[in-house]
Short mmCIF file of C-alpha atoms and ligand atoms in Angstrom, two decimals:
data_model
loop_
_atom_site.label_atom_id
_atom_site.label_comp_id
_atom_site.label_asym_id
_atom_site.label_seq_id
_atom_site.Cartn_x
_atom_site.Cartn_y
_atom_site.Cartn_z
CA MET A 1 -100.40 211.14 28.61
CA GLN A 2 -99.03 210.43 32.05
CA THR A 3 -95.91 212.38 33.08
CA VAL A 4 -93.78 210.80 35.79
CA THR A 5 -90.64 212.10 37.48
CA THR A 6 -89.88 209.45 40.11
CA LEU A 7 -88.86 205.81 39.75
CA ASP A 8 -91.74 204.57 41.91
CA ALA A 9 -94.30 206.36 39.76
CA LEU A 10 -92.54 205.11 36.63
CA ARG A 11 -92.72 201.47 37.77
CA ASP A 12 -96.46 201.78 38.49
CA ALA A 13 -97.11 203.48 35.15
CA THR A 14 -95.11 200.97 33.07
CA ALA A 15 -96.69 197.98 34.88
CA GLN A 16 -100.13 199.34 34.03
CA LEU A 17 -99.24 199.90 30.37
CA ARG A 18 -97.49 196.56 29.95
CA ALA A 19 -100.63 194.77 31.13
CA SER A 20 -102.22 195.75 27.81
CA GLY A 21 -99.24 195.45 25.44
CA GLU A 22 -95.62 196.21 24.66
CA ILE A 23 -93.88 199.52 25.28
CA ALA A 24 -91.63 201.24 22.72
CA LEU A 25 -89.26 203.78 24.27
CA VAL A 26 -87.96 206.88 22.50
CA PRO A 27 -85.09 208.30 24.58
CA THR A 28 -84.53 212.04 24.02
CA MET A 29 -82.94 215.09 25.60
CA GLY A 30 -86.02 217.18 24.81
CA ALA A 31 -86.13 220.38 22.67
CA LEU A 32 -88.23 218.23 20.41
CA HIS A 33 -88.46 218.81 16.66
CA GLU A 34 -89.96 216.98 13.69
CA GLY A 35 -87.09 214.46 13.79
CA HIS A 36 -88.07 213.35 17.31
CA LEU A 37 -91.76 213.28 16.38
CA THR A 38 -90.89 210.98 13.48
CA LEU A 39 -89.25 208.62 15.99
CA VAL A 40 -92.43 208.74 18.09
CA ARG A 41 -94.57 207.92 15.03
CA GLU A 42 -92.29 205.01 14.10
CA ALA A 43 -92.44 203.75 17.70
CA ALA A 44 -96.25 203.87 17.56
CA LYS A 45 -96.16 201.52 14.55
CA LEU A 46 -94.12 199.00 16.54
CA ALA A 47 -95.93 198.85 19.89
CA PRO A 48 -99.33 199.79 21.31
CA HIS A 49 -97.73 202.07 23.93
CA VAL A 50 -95.06 204.72 23.35
CA ALA A 51 -92.98 206.05 26.22
CA VAL A 52 -90.66 209.04 25.70
CA SER A 53 -87.90 210.04 28.08
CA ILE A 54 -86.67 213.60 28.31
CA PHE A 55 -83.43 213.96 30.22
CA VAL A 56 -80.55 216.32 29.41
CA ASN A 57 -77.82 213.92 30.47
CA PRO A 58 -74.92 215.79 32.10
CA ALA A 59 -72.66 212.71 31.82
CA GLN A 60 -72.46 212.96 28.03
CA PHE A 61 -71.34 216.61 27.97
CA ASP A 62 -67.70 217.60 28.35
CA PRO A 63 -67.16 220.40 30.96
CA ASN A 64 -66.56 222.90 28.12
CA GLU A 65 -69.62 221.83 26.09
CA ASP A 66 -73.13 223.31 25.93
CA LEU A 67 -74.84 221.55 28.90
CA ASP A 68 -76.09 224.79 30.51
CA ALA A 69 -77.12 226.32 27.19
CA TYR A 70 -78.83 223.14 25.93
CA PRO A 71 -82.49 224.09 25.27
CA ARG A 72 -84.98 222.95 27.92
CA GLN A 73 -88.71 223.36 27.17
CA LEU A 74 -90.59 220.66 29.03
CA ALA A 75 -94.06 222.29 28.76
CA GLU A 76 -93.76 222.71 24.97
CA ASP A 77 -92.31 219.21 24.51
CA SER A 78 -95.04 217.73 26.65
CA ALA A 79 -97.77 219.34 24.51
CA LEU A 80 -96.14 217.97 21.33
CA LEU A 81 -95.99 214.45 22.77
CA GLU A 82 -99.55 214.62 24.05
CA ALA A 83 -100.70 215.53 20.52
CA GLU A 84 -98.85 212.46 19.16
CA GLY A 85 -100.77 210.17 21.53
CA VAL A 86 -97.72 209.25 23.64
CA ALA A 87 -98.78 207.22 26.69
CA LEU A 88 -95.97 208.05 29.07
CA LEU A 89 -93.42 210.82 29.54
CA TRP A 90 -90.49 209.96 31.82
CA ALA A 91 -88.85 213.21 32.86
CA PRO A 92 -86.52 212.47 35.78
CA SER A 93 -84.33 215.04 37.54
CA ALA A 94 -80.53 214.72 37.49
CA ALA A 95 -80.66 213.72 41.18
CA GLN A 96 -83.09 210.89 40.31
CA VAL A 97 -80.79 209.53 37.58
CA TYR A 98 -77.48 210.18 39.34
CA PRO A 99 -78.17 210.02 43.09
CA GLN A 100 -75.55 211.00 45.63
CA GLY A 101 -72.65 208.52 45.47
CA PHE A 102 -73.36 207.34 41.91
CA ALA A 103 -70.16 205.56 40.83
CA THR A 104 -70.91 203.29 37.87
CA LYS A 105 -69.99 203.78 34.23
CA VAL A 106 -70.85 201.75 31.14
CA SER A 107 -67.97 201.99 28.69
CA VAL A 108 -68.12 200.42 25.23
CA SER A 109 -64.79 200.06 23.46
CA GLY A 110 -64.26 199.60 19.70
CA VAL A 111 -67.18 201.34 17.98
CA SER A 112 -67.13 204.23 20.46
CA GLU A 113 -63.45 205.07 20.04
CA GLY A 114 -63.03 206.97 16.75
CA LEU A 115 -65.07 209.78 15.14
CA CYS A 116 -67.19 211.53 17.83
CA GLY A 117 -65.53 209.35 20.49
CA ALA A 118 -62.17 210.87 19.58
CA SER A 119 -63.40 214.48 19.39
CA ARG A 120 -65.68 214.22 22.46
CA PRO A 121 -63.77 212.09 25.03
CA GLY A 122 -66.11 210.46 27.55
CA HIS A 123 -69.24 211.30 25.52
CA PHE A 124 -70.18 207.72 24.66
CA ASP A 125 -69.54 206.49 28.22
CA GLY A 126 -72.15 209.03 29.27
CA VAL A 127 -74.55 207.93 26.52
CA ALA A 128 -74.09 204.19 27.20
CA THR A 129 -74.50 204.69 30.95
CA VAL A 130 -77.70 206.71 30.70
CA VAL A 131 -79.24 204.50 27.99
CA ALA A 132 -78.51 201.35 30.05
CA LYS A 133 -80.25 203.08 32.96
CA LEU A 134 -83.20 204.19 30.83
CA PHE A 135 -83.64 200.63 29.54
CA ASN A 136 -83.58 199.28 33.10
CA GLN A 137 -85.93 201.97 34.34
CA VAL A 138 -88.60 201.79 31.62
CA GLN A 139 -87.96 198.15 30.57
CA PRO A 140 -89.31 198.70 27.06
CA GLU A 141 -89.70 195.84 24.60
CA ILE A 142 -88.50 198.12 21.77
CA ALA A 143 -86.34 201.24 21.67
CA VAL A 144 -86.20 203.74 18.82
CA PHE A 145 -83.28 206.07 17.98
CA GLY A 146 -82.44 208.42 15.12
CA GLU A 147 -79.83 207.37 12.56
CA LYS A 148 -78.47 210.93 12.60
CA ASP A 149 -76.38 209.75 15.57
CA TRP A 150 -75.13 206.72 13.64
CA GLN A 151 -72.20 206.03 15.94
CA GLN A 152 -74.42 206.40 19.02
CA LEU A 153 -76.77 203.76 17.59
CA ALA A 154 -73.82 201.40 17.00
CA VAL A 155 -72.60 201.96 20.58
CA ILE A 156 -76.06 201.30 22.05
CA ARG A 157 -76.56 198.11 20.01
CA ARG A 158 -73.12 196.85 21.05
CA MET A 159 -73.87 197.65 24.70
CA ALA A 160 -77.24 195.85 24.61
CA ARG A 161 -75.64 192.74 23.08
CA ASP A 162 -72.64 192.74 25.40
CA LEU A 163 -74.65 193.22 28.61
CA ASP A 164 -77.32 190.67 27.57
CA LEU A 165 -79.94 193.33 28.12
CA THR A 166 -83.11 191.34 27.73
CA LEU A 167 -85.35 194.34 27.18
CA PRO A 168 -85.02 195.60 24.57
CA LEU A 169 -83.15 192.86 22.72
CA ALA A 170 -80.42 194.23 20.46
CA ASP A 171 -82.47 193.46 17.37
CA ARG A 172 -85.35 195.51 18.74
CA ILE A 173 -83.25 198.65 18.90
CA VAL A 174 -84.60 200.36 15.85
CA GLY A 175 -82.83 203.10 13.85
CA VAL A 176 -84.94 205.64 11.96
CA PRO A 177 -83.53 207.53 8.94
CA THR A 178 -82.56 211.16 9.50
CA VAL A 179 -85.27 213.77 8.99
CA ARG A 180 -84.02 216.76 7.00
CA GLU A 181 -85.01 220.39 6.42
CA ALA A 182 -86.00 221.40 2.88
CA ASP A 183 -82.37 222.32 2.05
CA GLY A 184 -81.12 218.96 3.31
CA LEU A 185 -79.76 220.00 6.72
CA ALA A 186 -80.34 217.20 9.25
CA MET A 187 -82.81 218.28 11.94
CA SER A 188 -81.12 218.82 15.29
CA SER A 189 -81.93 220.61 18.54
CA ARG A 190 -78.60 222.41 18.05
CA ASN A 191 -79.67 224.01 14.73
CA ARG A 192 -81.45 226.68 16.78
CA TYR A 193 -78.04 228.00 17.93
CA LEU A 194 -77.26 229.05 14.33
CA SER A 195 -77.57 232.71 13.27
CA HIS A 196 -79.30 233.44 9.95
CA ASN A 197 -76.00 233.46 8.03
CA GLU A 198 -74.71 230.37 9.81
CA ARG A 199 -77.94 228.54 9.04
CA THR A 200 -77.49 229.39 5.35
CA ALA A 201 -73.90 228.12 5.43
CA ALA A 202 -74.95 224.93 7.27
CA ALA A 203 -76.79 223.70 4.17
CA ALA A 204 -73.35 223.09 2.64
CA LEU A 205 -72.92 220.09 4.94
CA PRO A 206 -75.42 217.70 3.27
CA ARG A 207 -74.73 219.22 -0.15
CA GLU A 208 -70.96 218.70 0.02
CA MET A 209 -71.39 215.26 1.58
CA LYS A 210 -73.51 214.18 -1.39
CA ALA A 211 -70.88 215.58 -3.75
CA ALA A 212 -68.12 213.63 -1.94
CA ILE A 213 -70.16 210.42 -2.11
CA ALA A 214 -70.63 210.92 -5.85
CA ARG A 215 -66.86 211.39 -6.29
CA ILE A 216 -66.05 208.28 -4.23
CA MET A 217 -68.60 206.22 -6.18
CA ALA A 218 -67.09 207.54 -9.43
CA GLY A 219 -63.73 206.10 -8.37
CA GLU A 220 -61.92 209.15 -6.97
CA ASN A 221 -59.31 208.42 -4.30
CA VAL A 222 -61.15 208.40 -0.94
CA ASN A 223 -58.68 210.68 0.87
CA THR A 224 -58.73 213.17 -2.01
CA ALA A 225 -62.55 213.25 -1.89
CA LEU A 226 -62.57 213.67 1.91
CA ASN A 227 -59.99 216.48 1.76
CA ALA A 228 -62.05 218.22 -0.93
CA LEU A 229 -65.14 217.88 1.28
CA GLU A 230 -63.35 219.48 4.25
CA SER A 231 -62.09 222.36 2.08
CA ALA A 232 -65.55 222.93 0.61
CA LEU A 233 -67.07 223.14 4.11
CA ILE A 234 -64.51 225.72 5.26
CA GLU A 235 -65.05 227.64 2.02
CA ALA A 236 -68.82 227.63 2.69
CA GLY A 237 -68.39 229.19 6.15
CA PHE A 238 -67.71 226.30 8.55
CA THR A 239 -65.13 227.20 11.19
CA SER A 240 -63.53 223.76 11.51
CA VAL A 241 -64.08 220.12 10.66
CA ASP A 242 -63.66 217.59 13.52
CA TYR A 243 -63.69 214.70 11.05
CA ALA A 244 -64.90 213.66 7.62
CA ALA A 245 -64.58 209.90 7.32
CA LEU A 246 -65.67 206.92 5.28
CA ALA A 247 -66.40 203.95 7.53
CA ASP A 248 -67.85 200.46 7.48
CA ALA A 249 -71.53 200.95 8.33
CA ASP A 250 -71.52 198.40 11.19
CA SER A 251 -68.04 198.22 12.68
CA LEU A 252 -67.27 201.90 11.94
CA GLU A 253 -63.77 200.84 10.91
CA LEU A 254 -62.32 203.57 8.71
CA LEU A 255 -62.02 202.83 5.00
CA ASN A 256 -59.58 204.49 2.64
CA THR A 257 -60.66 202.74 -0.49
CA ALA A 258 -64.07 202.54 -2.17
CA PRO A 259 -66.32 200.35 -0.02
CA ALA A 260 -67.06 196.74 -0.98
CA GLY A 261 -70.02 196.48 1.45
CA PRO A 262 -72.35 198.86 3.31
CA ALA A 263 -70.49 202.06 4.26
CA ARG A 264 -71.29 205.52 5.61
CA LEU A 265 -69.79 208.94 5.14
CA LEU A 266 -69.73 210.59 8.58
CA VAL A 267 -68.90 214.23 9.29
CA ALA A 268 -68.72 216.47 12.36
CA ALA A 269 -68.03 220.14 11.71
CA ARG A 270 -68.38 223.40 13.61
CA ILE A 271 -69.83 226.75 12.68
CA SER A 272 -68.54 229.08 15.42
CA SER A 273 -69.29 227.10 18.58
CA THR A 274 -72.13 225.01 17.11
CA ARG A 275 -71.12 221.45 16.31
CA LEU A 276 -73.17 219.72 13.61
CA ILE A 277 -72.98 216.04 12.70
CA ASP A 278 -74.37 214.14 9.74
CA ASN A 279 -73.95 210.79 8.02
CA MET A 280 -75.14 209.26 4.77
CA PRO A 281 -74.97 205.86 3.10
CA VAL A 282 -72.24 205.52 0.49
CA GLU A 283 -73.91 203.61 -2.32
O1 PAF B 1 -79.61 211.14 21.22
C1 PAF B 1 -79.91 211.68 22.30
O2 PAF B 1 -80.78 212.54 22.40
C2 PAF B 1 -79.15 211.26 23.56
O3 PAF B 1 -77.83 211.00 23.28
C3 PAF B 1 -79.82 210.08 24.31
C4 PAF B 1 -79.83 208.83 23.45
C5 PAF B 1 -81.24 210.44 24.68
C6 PAF B 1 -79.05 209.76 25.58
O4 PAF B 1 -79.01 210.85 26.43
#
């Protein structure tokens, strides 16, 4: 695996790889876990070369969020990627990505506005900006993201369509189903912030989401089911619930009646200062 940290070295490395086949990019912020490695394995099925980026993107963190505390473990991550047969690791510095005088922002309206967009103002501008840059830098034919960040995936697909990004084409932005722990908790780099008791309580999130989906599918009023879900999470030890919402799976428009087409239940909730998100199909 080649590790590059400058744009010049990246261009040389990607040109060399592309000469013998397509590149699938897996953008990450590092602190890799089995969920990320699943993305890498899916990417390897789609293209002969897999490139992974590791960049903890300051632009997507609010000033009072966990940017400084966000786990950084480049040596460990690098060993994991090497073992997966990744061809290229792009690990730029913040100064490389946001040089002095950087003044451009990619802002996607509509799909980025509710849910996490409402509880984390500016977050999706930061995501869209850095992902547009990563696509331009690596110029992959395919890009692979986790469905755990369902709204993020919708924002990135919208951005790629709207900006006519040729590489990767919007239909080659691939979503991979969420990888879960044995008790159902979605894998996340932030799970490591949880104490033993908090980790036990966190398992209520997927469990109560499944229960809410069953109630909605059985015909219960959607708002009643969502309120019951929020109460059950607080009862189980969550500190607060940012949102629990039923939404159209593509447009993310909120639904307050049982869905006629593909829909998702999406939740963001906090245990102390740790914010967990999850989403599941409602079917
Ligand atoms: O999902 C993530 O890890 C990040 O939001 C991403 C897509 C790498 C952009 O920084």
